[in-house]
Amino acid sequence: MKATSTATRTRSIPMVKKNPADYETIEAEEEPPGTRTISPETERLPAQFSSIGSAYGLTKQVPESLWRDWKWHFRNRVTSVDYLGKFIPLSPEEQSNVKLVTSRYPMSITPYYLSLINPFNPDDPVKKQAVPSVLEITMSSMGMEDPLAEKEDSVVPGLVHRYPDRALMVLTDICPMFCRHCTRKREWRHGGWMRTDSEIGAMLDYLRRHKGIRDVIISGGDPLTLSTKRLETIISRVRAIKHVEIIRIGTRFPVVLPQRIDDELCSMLSKYSPIWLNTHFNHPQEITPEAAEACDRLLRSGVPVNNQSVLLRGVNDNVETMLKLCQGLLKIKVRPYYLFQCDEVQGTEHLRTPVETGIKIIEGMRGHTSGLAIPTFVVDLVNGGGKVPLQPNYLLAQTEDHLLLRNYGGNTYLYRNPHLQIDDISTAACGGDVIQELLLDSRLKGRN
Ligand code: SF4
């Protein structure tokens, strides 16, 4: 495992006290470790968590043992504007705007994720994902509460069964960080719930009865807010269902609180293979040594990690940033899987881009980097229509015999369309001589 580097420590949040014991505030075991979303953090955070700019520029350090403790970060999430103002310069107008927004769409930022923000950059890409914008309210007439119609497709509370072979288990609405572009923003108001044992039991019964389900996605909120013990209880019961072939976990912890991916969690996950994990890096600034270490730990435990970015205005809506992000992901052995068009969700319109932007980004990447670094750009259709991949158009014209194609550099090429049709193949299957003739005929035509 990689040790936490000095470079990262210089972005961490400084405090005055040096002795870890000084920070052990409310330590009674709680699962998850602190579910409040709007709280007087001053109860829990040391006083020096308080000077503007300290989150980035730093003078003093959080003790290593606490910085590596995900529960400490979780308990110390920044959820109020007054507290946020101590780390990020906010004008009185901005403060009242943030206050207004959080009354409808709460805020929650882990100290780790806060440490990635440059508080002096008003356009910081991490800040845009974490700090509320007044546009969430002023543009909220646009979009829908539940554009993907997840409520309608719920077969029992918390279980979405839309596709024949896949089902989605939503275990909680709690997340360590509230992403301003979240598709399930509607859930934030409900104050933090976790599925009860009887609800989990009903989901498992449904999964057992539907033998066509071979792929179960465990999501939220963020399912890794559950304790490892509780997660194991659920995962082991899903794994015991014979027709479930794979389990997928959707989580943003590797990005917003990578300390959660600890040995205990990884060792538990390794027992229930095959488990895949999909995470959500949006900007190269999020690829830190801690994040790399978390992904490495998962991979060494036999859990492949894929990334699902969301295309966001002012965050990653250009070729240069996406190239840097995807190439950076490959360096930490994470596969860039999807680039999502930001869903049509109320309170996210200011972060949405025209669909053409995504297509242009893919076009700008194709040919300029390995295909492995290029995600599939998809639009998730409203009303549960599913995902549609969108690509630049490389096919300029087509006849029965030829295609006119353009490559990444804009050059055009005539490409012969092979004539061997499925009927020809069936006929050819009757005798080797026939197929030889057809192949010869096809090759001869190709030379003309
Ligand atoms: S982690 Fe996922 S579910 Fe949670 S706020 Fe972010 S996008 Fe929404």
Short mmCIF file of C-alpha atoms and ligand atoms in Angstrom, two decimals:
data_model
loop_
_atom_site.label_atom_id
_atom_site.label_comp_id
_atom_site.label_asym_id
_atom_site.label_seq_id
_atom_site.Cartn_x
_atom_site.Cartn_y
_atom_site.Cartn_z
CA MET A 1 0.00 0.00 0.00
CA LYS A 2 1.19 3.48 -0.76
CA ALA A 3 1.79 5.69 2.22
CA THR A 4 0.02 9.03 2.34
CA SER A 5 2.37 11.41 0.62
CA THR A 6 3.69 14.68 1.91
CA ALA A 7 2.21 16.38 -1.13
CA THR A 8 -1.25 15.39 -0.06
CA ARG A 9 -0.70 16.30 3.53
CA THR A 10 0.00 19.87 2.42
CA ARG A 11 -3.60 20.09 1.27
CA SER A 12 -5.08 18.70 4.43
CA ILE A 13 -6.89 20.72 7.03
CA PRO A 14 -4.78 22.19 9.79
CA MET A 15 -5.56 22.15 13.45
CA VAL A 16 -3.93 23.44 16.54
CA LYS A 17 -4.05 20.41 18.75
CA LYS A 18 -1.42 17.78 18.14
CA ASN A 19 -2.49 14.95 20.33
CA PRO A 20 -5.03 12.64 18.64
CA ALA A 21 -6.69 12.06 21.98
CA ASP A 22 -7.69 15.73 21.97
CA TYR A 23 -9.89 15.07 19.00
CA GLU A 24 -11.78 12.13 20.37
CA THR A 25 -15.02 13.97 20.92
CA ILE A 26 -18.27 12.04 20.61
CA GLU A 27 -16.92 8.56 20.03
CA ALA A 28 -19.82 6.33 20.93
CA GLU A 29 -20.11 3.81 18.08
CA GLU A 30 -22.83 4.89 15.74
CA GLU A 31 -23.72 3.32 12.41
CA PRO A 32 -23.09 5.24 10.22
CA PRO A 33 -20.82 7.48 12.21
CA GLY A 34 -23.00 10.59 12.41
CA THR A 35 -26.13 10.91 10.34
CA ARG A 36 -26.96 14.53 10.94
CA THR A 37 -26.82 16.66 7.84
CA ILE A 38 -27.16 20.05 9.42
CA SER A 39 -25.28 20.31 12.67
CA PRO A 40 -23.28 22.70 14.81
CA GLU A 41 -19.92 21.23 13.85
CA THR A 42 -18.21 23.42 16.41
CA GLU A 43 -19.27 20.83 18.95
CA ARG A 44 -16.97 18.39 17.33
CA LEU A 45 -14.31 20.16 15.34
CA PRO A 46 -11.21 21.58 16.94
CA ALA A 47 -11.09 25.34 17.01
CA GLN A 48 -8.30 25.76 14.50
CA PHE A 49 -10.54 24.34 11.83
CA SER A 50 -11.41 27.94 11.54
CA SER A 51 -9.16 30.23 9.57
CA ILE A 52 -10.00 31.17 6.01
CA GLY A 53 -7.76 29.48 3.52
CA SER A 54 -6.45 26.97 6.00
CA ALA A 55 -8.11 24.15 4.13
CA TYR A 56 -5.73 24.69 1.25
CA GLY A 57 -2.75 26.68 2.27
CA LEU A 58 -2.07 25.11 5.58
CA THR A 59 0.04 25.69 8.43
CA LYS A 60 -0.74 22.90 10.80
CA GLN A 61 -1.84 19.35 10.27
CA VAL A 62 -4.54 17.00 11.37
CA PRO A 63 -2.84 14.13 13.15
CA GLU A 64 -2.20 11.31 10.71
CA SER A 65 -4.21 8.78 12.72
CA LEU A 66 -7.32 10.95 12.46
CA TRP A 67 -6.80 11.92 8.85
CA ARG A 68 -6.77 8.25 7.97
CA ASP A 69 -9.92 7.52 9.99
CA TRP A 70 -12.98 7.66 7.76
CA LYS A 71 -15.33 7.85 10.73
CA TRP A 72 -13.60 11.01 11.93
CA HIS A 73 -14.13 12.60 8.51
CA PHE A 74 -17.73 11.45 8.43
CA ARG A 75 -18.48 12.88 11.85
CA ASN A 76 -16.84 16.15 10.93
CA ARG A 77 -18.62 16.87 7.68
CA VAL A 78 -19.17 20.54 7.01
CA THR A 79 -22.90 21.06 6.77
CA SER A 80 -23.58 24.69 7.69
CA VAL A 81 -22.81 27.89 5.87
CA ASP A 82 -21.35 29.52 8.96
CA TYR A 83 -18.81 26.79 9.22
CA LEU A 84 -18.10 26.68 5.50
CA GLY A 85 -17.33 30.40 5.64
CA LYS A 86 -14.42 29.64 7.91
CA PHE A 87 -12.66 27.73 5.14
CA ILE A 88 -13.83 29.36 1.96
CA PRO A 89 -14.14 33.12 1.58
CA LEU A 90 -17.84 33.94 1.15
CA SER A 91 -19.27 37.44 0.76
CA PRO A 92 -22.35 38.28 2.89
CA GLU A 93 -24.47 37.83 -0.24
CA GLU A 94 -22.94 34.44 -0.95
CA GLN A 95 -23.50 33.42 2.65
CA SER A 96 -27.17 34.27 2.53
CA ASN A 97 -27.50 32.54 -0.85
CA VAL A 98 -25.90 29.35 0.46
CA LYS A 99 -28.16 29.50 3.51
CA LEU A 100 -31.19 29.84 1.26
CA VAL A 101 -30.16 26.90 -0.91
CA THR A 102 -29.34 24.61 2.00
CA SER A 103 -32.83 25.07 3.39
CA ARG A 104 -34.01 23.15 0.34
CA TYR A 105 -30.95 21.18 -0.74
CA PRO A 106 -28.65 20.47 2.22
CA MET A 107 -24.87 20.57 2.09
CA SER A 108 -22.41 17.97 3.32
CA ILE A 109 -18.67 18.09 2.62
CA THR A 110 -16.08 15.80 4.16
CA PRO A 111 -12.90 17.45 5.49
CA TYR A 112 -10.96 15.35 2.98
CA TYR A 113 -12.96 16.61 0.00
CA LEU A 114 -12.88 20.15 1.37
CA SER A 115 -9.10 19.90 1.44
CA LEU A 116 -9.09 19.44 -2.35
CA ILE A 117 -10.70 22.86 -2.88
CA ASN A 118 -8.57 25.90 -3.55
CA PRO A 119 -10.65 28.43 -1.58
CA PHE A 120 -9.16 31.33 -3.50
CA ASN A 121 -10.32 30.05 -6.87
CA PRO A 122 -13.97 31.04 -7.38
CA ASP A 123 -14.16 28.59 -10.28
CA ASP A 124 -12.60 25.68 -8.47
CA PRO A 125 -13.98 22.46 -10.04
CA VAL A 126 -14.20 20.61 -6.73
CA LYS A 127 -15.96 23.53 -5.09
CA LYS A 128 -18.56 23.58 -7.86
CA GLN A 129 -19.46 19.99 -7.05
CA ALA A 130 -19.66 20.53 -3.30
CA VAL A 131 -20.69 24.09 -2.45
CA PRO A 132 -24.32 25.10 -3.11
CA SER A 133 -25.05 27.65 -5.83
CA VAL A 134 -28.03 29.97 -5.71
CA LEU A 135 -28.80 28.79 -9.25
CA GLU A 136 -30.02 25.53 -7.72
CA ILE A 137 -33.01 27.54 -6.51
CA THR A 138 -33.38 30.23 -9.15
CA MET A 139 -33.38 27.70 -12.01
CA SER A 140 -35.32 25.02 -10.18
CA SER A 141 -38.37 25.35 -12.39
CA MET A 142 -36.35 23.46 -15.00
CA GLY A 143 -36.02 19.72 -14.77
CA MET A 144 -37.83 17.05 -12.82
CA GLU A 145 -37.65 15.64 -9.33
CA ASP A 146 -37.25 12.05 -10.48
CA PRO A 147 -36.39 12.12 -14.21
CA LEU A 148 -35.44 8.45 -14.32
CA ALA A 149 -38.79 7.44 -12.79
CA GLU A 150 -37.07 5.31 -10.18
CA LYS A 151 -40.05 5.53 -7.87
CA GLU A 152 -42.34 4.00 -10.49
CA ASP A 153 -39.98 1.11 -11.13
CA SER A 154 -39.66 0.20 -7.44
CA VAL A 155 -41.09 -3.25 -6.95
CA VAL A 156 -40.68 -3.21 -3.18
CA PRO A 157 -39.41 -0.21 -1.17
CA GLY A 158 -35.78 0.33 -2.15
CA LEU A 159 -35.63 -2.21 -4.98
CA VAL A 160 -35.75 -0.98 -8.59
CA HIS A 161 -36.30 -3.65 -11.23
CA ARG A 162 -36.34 -2.07 -14.67
CA TYR A 163 -34.26 -4.40 -16.84
CA PRO A 164 -34.94 -8.14 -16.99
CA ASP A 165 -31.56 -9.31 -15.68
CA ARG A 166 -30.62 -6.44 -13.32
CA ALA A 167 -31.99 -5.00 -10.08
CA LEU A 168 -30.95 -2.01 -8.01
CA MET A 169 -30.95 -2.06 -4.20
CA VAL A 170 -31.09 1.43 -2.67
CA LEU A 171 -29.92 0.87 0.90
CA THR A 172 -29.79 4.43 2.25
CA ASP A 173 -30.11 8.07 1.27
CA ILE A 174 -27.04 9.05 3.28
CA CYS A 175 -23.89 10.21 1.48
CA PRO A 176 -20.64 11.52 2.90
CA MET A 177 -20.74 14.38 0.39
CA PHE A 178 -23.79 15.84 -1.31
CA CYS A 179 -22.84 16.29 -4.97
CA ARG A 180 -24.66 19.35 -6.28
CA HIS A 181 -25.47 17.51 -9.53
CA CYS A 182 -26.98 14.44 -7.86
CA THR A 183 -29.80 12.63 -9.66
CA ARG A 184 -31.34 11.63 -6.33
CA LYS A 185 -31.27 15.13 -4.89
CA ARG A 186 -34.96 14.70 -4.06
CA GLU A 187 -33.97 12.25 -1.32
CA TRP A 188 -31.76 14.69 0.62
CA ARG A 189 -34.72 16.31 2.34
CA HIS A 190 -35.73 13.11 4.02
CA GLY A 191 -33.09 13.49 6.65
CA GLY A 192 -31.03 10.33 6.43
CA TRP A 193 -32.59 6.90 6.40
CA MET A 194 -31.29 3.38 6.11
CA ARG A 195 -33.34 0.38 5.07
CA THR A 196 -34.64 -1.66 7.97
CA ASP A 197 -34.07 -5.38 8.36
CA SER A 198 -37.60 -6.12 7.24
CA GLU A 199 -37.22 -3.93 4.13
CA ILE A 200 -33.95 -5.69 3.26
CA GLY A 201 -35.74 -8.99 3.82
CA ALA A 202 -38.48 -8.01 1.35
CA MET A 203 -35.88 -7.03 -1.26
CA LEU A 204 -34.06 -10.34 -0.85
CA ASP A 205 -37.32 -12.29 -1.14
CA TYR A 206 -38.05 -10.53 -4.42
CA LEU A 207 -34.54 -11.28 -5.72
CA ARG A 208 -34.90 -14.94 -4.77
CA ARG A 209 -38.24 -15.24 -6.54
CA HIS A 210 -37.07 -13.62 -9.79
CA LYS A 211 -34.65 -16.06 -11.26
CA GLY A 212 -33.87 -13.89 -14.30
CA ILE A 213 -31.96 -11.41 -12.13
CA ARG A 214 -28.28 -12.16 -12.55
CA ASP A 215 -26.80 -8.75 -11.68
CA VAL A 216 -27.56 -6.86 -8.45
CA ILE A 217 -26.42 -3.26 -8.05
CA ILE A 218 -26.07 -2.03 -4.47
CA SER A 219 -26.41 1.72 -4.34
CA GLY A 220 -27.84 4.68 -2.40
CA GLY A 221 -27.23 7.42 -1.31
CA ASP A 222 -23.90 5.79 -0.74
CA PRO A 223 -24.06 2.18 0.46
CA LEU A 224 -20.59 2.33 1.99
CA THR A 225 -21.98 4.63 4.70
CA LEU A 226 -23.24 1.38 6.24
CA SER A 227 -20.84 -0.33 8.58
CA THR A 228 -18.75 -3.11 7.08
CA LYS A 229 -20.50 -5.59 9.35
CA ARG A 230 -23.96 -4.53 8.18
CA LEU A 231 -22.87 -4.51 4.56
CA GLU A 232 -21.52 -8.03 4.90
CA THR A 233 -24.84 -9.23 6.27
CA ILE A 234 -26.57 -7.93 3.14
CA ILE A 235 -23.91 -8.87 0.58
CA SER A 236 -23.58 -12.40 1.91
CA ARG A 237 -27.34 -12.93 1.58
CA VAL A 238 -27.34 -11.61 -1.98
CA ARG A 239 -24.38 -13.82 -2.82
CA ALA A 240 -26.23 -16.85 -1.45
CA ILE A 241 -28.88 -16.46 -4.18
CA LYS A 242 -27.78 -18.96 -6.81
CA HIS A 243 -28.95 -17.09 -9.91
CA VAL A 244 -27.23 -13.81 -8.94
CA GLU A 245 -23.97 -13.94 -10.88
CA ILE A 246 -22.44 -10.56 -10.11
CA ILE A 247 -22.80 -7.84 -7.50
CA ARG A 248 -21.99 -4.24 -8.31
CA ILE A 249 -21.48 -1.48 -5.76
CA GLY A 250 -22.04 2.16 -6.72
CA THR A 251 -20.10 4.48 -4.42
CA ARG A 252 -18.34 7.83 -4.44
CA PHE A 253 -16.27 7.06 -1.34
CA PRO A 254 -13.01 6.51 -3.29
CA VAL A 255 -13.35 10.14 -4.46
CA VAL A 256 -14.84 12.00 -1.50
CA LEU A 257 -13.58 9.92 1.43
CA PRO A 258 -11.09 7.29 0.23
CA GLN A 259 -10.11 6.45 3.81
CA ARG A 260 -13.33 4.37 3.92
CA ILE A 261 -11.72 1.79 1.63
CA ASP A 262 -9.82 0.18 4.46
CA ASP A 263 -8.44 -3.33 4.94
CA GLU A 264 -11.50 -4.50 6.84
CA LEU A 265 -13.84 -3.51 4.00
CA CYS A 266 -11.60 -4.92 1.27
CA SER A 267 -11.10 -8.19 3.05
CA MET A 268 -14.86 -8.54 3.47
CA LEU A 269 -15.54 -7.76 -0.22
CA SER A 270 -12.92 -10.26 -1.34
CA LYS A 271 -15.00 -13.07 0.19
CA TYR A 272 -17.99 -12.50 -2.08
CA SER A 273 -16.39 -12.28 -5.51
CA PRO A 274 -17.28 -11.40 -8.20
CA ILE A 275 -17.97 -7.89 -6.96
CA TRP A 276 -17.47 -4.89 -9.24
CA LEU A 277 -17.28 -1.33 -7.98
CA ASN A 278 -18.35 1.75 -9.92
CA THR A 279 -17.15 5.10 -8.67
CA HIS A 280 -17.44 8.71 -9.76
CA PHE A 281 -14.35 10.84 -10.43
CA ASN A 282 -15.20 14.01 -12.34
CA HIS A 283 -11.99 16.02 -12.36
CA PRO A 284 -8.24 15.27 -12.30
CA GLN A 285 -7.93 17.31 -9.08
CA GLU A 286 -9.76 14.43 -7.38
CA ILE A 287 -7.07 11.88 -8.27
CA THR A 288 -4.95 12.12 -5.14
CA PRO A 289 -2.54 9.67 -3.53
CA GLU A 290 -5.30 8.74 -1.06
CA ALA A 291 -7.75 8.03 -3.89
CA ALA A 292 -5.11 6.02 -5.76
CA GLU A 293 -4.38 4.02 -2.64
CA ALA A 294 -8.07 3.24 -2.13
CA CYS A 295 -8.48 2.01 -5.72
CA ASP A 296 -5.29 -0.02 -5.50
CA ARG A 297 -6.54 -1.67 -2.32
CA LEU A 298 -9.81 -2.62 -4.01
CA LEU A 299 -8.04 -4.02 -7.04
CA ARG A 300 -5.70 -6.10 -4.88
CA SER A 301 -8.80 -7.51 -3.21
CA GLY A 302 -10.13 -8.67 -6.55
CA VAL A 303 -12.65 -5.85 -6.99
CA PRO A 304 -12.39 -4.20 -10.45
CA VAL A 305 -13.03 -0.44 -10.35
CA ASN A 306 -14.82 1.45 -13.14
CA ASN A 307 -15.51 5.15 -13.31
CA GLN A 308 -18.75 6.90 -14.21
CA SER A 309 -18.17 10.64 -14.70
CA VAL A 310 -20.92 13.18 -15.07
CA LEU A 311 -20.38 15.92 -17.62
CA LEU A 312 -20.61 19.21 -15.71
CA ARG A 313 -20.49 22.79 -16.91
CA GLY A 314 -17.37 24.54 -15.66
CA VAL A 315 -15.99 21.35 -14.13
CA ASN A 316 -15.01 18.95 -16.89
CA ASP A 317 -16.75 20.20 -20.05
CA ASN A 318 -13.69 20.37 -22.28
CA VAL A 319 -11.38 17.93 -24.03
CA GLU A 320 -8.25 18.86 -22.13
CA THR A 321 -9.79 18.19 -18.70
CA MET A 322 -11.42 14.93 -19.76
CA LEU A 323 -8.18 13.69 -21.32
CA LYS A 324 -6.28 14.48 -18.16
CA LEU A 325 -8.97 12.84 -16.02
CA CYS A 326 -9.22 9.64 -18.06
CA GLN A 327 -5.48 9.26 -18.53
CA GLY A 328 -5.06 9.85 -14.79
CA LEU A 329 -7.63 7.16 -14.06
CA LEU A 330 -5.76 4.64 -16.19
CA LYS A 331 -2.63 5.44 -14.22
CA ILE A 332 -4.42 4.37 -11.04
CA LYS A 333 -5.85 1.35 -12.91
CA VAL A 334 -9.44 2.59 -12.97
CA ARG A 335 -11.29 2.12 -16.23
CA PRO A 336 -13.14 5.18 -17.59
CA TYR A 337 -16.49 3.50 -18.25
CA TYR A 338 -19.23 6.09 -18.74
CA LEU A 339 -19.44 9.83 -19.27
CA PHE A 340 -23.02 10.71 -18.37
CA GLN A 341 -24.93 13.64 -19.70
CA CYS A 342 -26.08 15.36 -16.49
CA ASP A 343 -29.65 14.21 -15.85
CA GLU A 344 -32.60 16.54 -16.13
CA VAL A 345 -32.89 16.97 -12.37
CA GLN A 346 -34.41 19.98 -10.62
CA GLY A 347 -31.69 22.10 -9.07
CA THR A 348 -28.92 21.03 -11.45
CA GLU A 349 -29.71 23.01 -14.61
CA HIS A 350 -26.76 25.40 -14.13
CA LEU A 351 -24.38 22.43 -14.29
CA ARG A 352 -25.87 20.85 -17.39
CA THR A 353 -24.26 21.22 -20.82
CA PRO A 354 -25.68 20.84 -24.32
CA VAL A 355 -25.49 17.23 -25.51
CA GLU A 356 -23.22 18.40 -28.34
CA THR A 357 -20.53 19.24 -25.77
CA GLY A 358 -20.25 15.59 -24.77
CA ILE A 359 -20.07 14.42 -28.37
CA LYS A 360 -17.37 16.98 -29.15
CA ILE A 361 -15.35 15.87 -26.13
CA ILE A 362 -15.45 12.24 -27.27
CA GLU A 363 -14.50 13.34 -30.77
CA GLY A 364 -11.58 15.35 -29.39
CA MET A 365 -10.33 12.34 -27.43
CA ARG A 366 -10.74 9.64 -30.08
CA GLY A 367 -7.45 9.09 -31.90
CA HIS A 368 -5.56 11.34 -29.53
CA THR A 369 -5.32 8.80 -26.75
CA SER A 370 -5.80 5.09 -26.21
CA GLY A 371 -9.32 3.79 -26.71
CA LEU A 372 -9.05 2.44 -23.18
CA ALA A 373 -9.12 6.03 -21.91
CA ILE A 374 -12.31 6.93 -23.75
CA PRO A 375 -15.58 6.48 -21.87
CA THR A 376 -18.90 5.86 -23.54
CA PHE A 377 -20.94 9.06 -23.57
CA VAL A 378 -24.53 8.28 -22.60
CA VAL A 379 -27.81 10.02 -22.05
CA ASP A 380 -30.05 8.37 -19.47
CA LEU A 381 -33.54 8.88 -20.90
CA VAL A 382 -36.36 10.38 -18.89
CA ASN A 383 -39.22 8.20 -17.63
CA GLY A 384 -36.98 5.18 -17.32
CA GLY A 385 -36.19 4.89 -21.04
CA GLY A 386 -32.68 3.67 -20.24
CA LYS A 387 -29.22 4.66 -21.41
CA VAL A 388 -28.50 5.68 -25.00
CA PRO A 389 -24.87 5.92 -26.15
CA LEU A 390 -24.03 8.91 -28.34
CA GLN A 391 -21.00 9.03 -30.61
CA PRO A 392 -19.54 11.46 -33.15
CA ASN A 393 -20.62 10.58 -36.67
CA TYR A 394 -17.79 8.93 -38.59
CA LEU A 395 -20.01 7.45 -41.33
CA LEU A 396 -20.43 10.11 -44.04
CA ALA A 397 -22.20 8.06 -46.72
CA GLN A 398 -23.01 4.47 -47.55
CA THR A 399 -23.92 2.40 -50.59
CA GLU A 400 -24.55 -1.32 -50.72
CA ASP A 401 -20.91 -1.92 -51.51
CA HIS A 402 -19.03 0.85 -49.78
CA LEU A 403 -18.90 3.16 -46.81
CA LEU A 404 -17.44 6.63 -46.83
CA LEU A 405 -15.77 7.06 -43.45
CA ARG A 406 -13.81 9.85 -41.86
CA ASN A 407 -11.07 9.30 -39.32
CA TYR A 408 -10.17 11.31 -36.21
CA GLY A 409 -8.01 13.65 -38.31
CA GLY A 410 -10.88 14.54 -40.67
CA ASN A 411 -9.53 12.51 -43.63
CA THR A 412 -12.07 10.50 -45.65
CA TYR A 413 -11.67 6.88 -46.72
CA LEU A 414 -13.64 4.52 -48.93
CA TYR A 415 -14.17 1.20 -47.17
CA ARG A 416 -15.41 -1.89 -48.98
CA ASN A 417 -18.35 -3.51 -47.29
CA PRO A 418 -17.86 -7.29 -47.34
CA HIS A 419 -20.49 -9.02 -49.46
CA LEU A 420 -20.64 -12.29 -47.64
CA GLN A 421 -24.20 -12.19 -46.28
CA ILE A 422 -25.80 -14.46 -43.75
CA ASP A 423 -27.66 -16.38 -46.53
CA ASP A 424 -24.38 -16.94 -48.31
CA ILE A 425 -22.92 -18.33 -45.10
CA SER A 426 -25.79 -20.84 -44.68
CA THR A 427 -25.37 -21.99 -48.28
CA ALA A 428 -21.65 -22.14 -47.86
CA ALA A 429 -22.07 -24.31 -44.80
CA CYS A 430 -23.33 -27.07 -47.19
CA GLY A 431 -19.96 -27.50 -48.78
CA GLY A 432 -16.42 -26.29 -48.44
CA ASP A 433 -16.09 -25.72 -52.21
CA VAL A 434 -18.92 -23.20 -52.22
CA ILE A 435 -17.51 -21.08 -49.42
CA GLN A 436 -14.13 -21.11 -51.06
CA GLU A 437 -15.71 -19.74 -54.23
CA LEU A 438 -17.59 -17.06 -52.37
CA LEU A 439 -14.52 -15.96 -50.47
CA LEU A 440 -12.49 -15.90 -53.69
CA ASP A 441 -15.25 -13.93 -55.41
CA SER A 442 -15.36 -11.47 -52.49
CA ARG A 443 -11.59 -11.01 -52.50
CA LEU A 444 -11.53 -10.49 -56.30
CA LYS A 445 -14.25 -7.84 -56.05
CA GLY A 446 -12.24 -6.15 -53.36
CA ARG A 447 -9.31 -5.74 -55.71
CA ASN A 448 -11.41 -3.99 -58.39
S1 SF4 B 1 -22.55 10.21 -3.95
FE1 SF4 B 1 -24.02 9.75 -5.56
S2 SF4 B 1 -25.99 9.58 -4.52
FE2 SF4 B 1 -24.59 10.65 -3.12
S3 SF4 B 1 -24.88 12.83 -3.52
FE3 SF4 B 1 -23.18 12.15 -4.81
S4 SF4 B 1 -24.14 11.62 -6.78
FE4 SF4 B 1 -25.78 11.69 -5.21
#
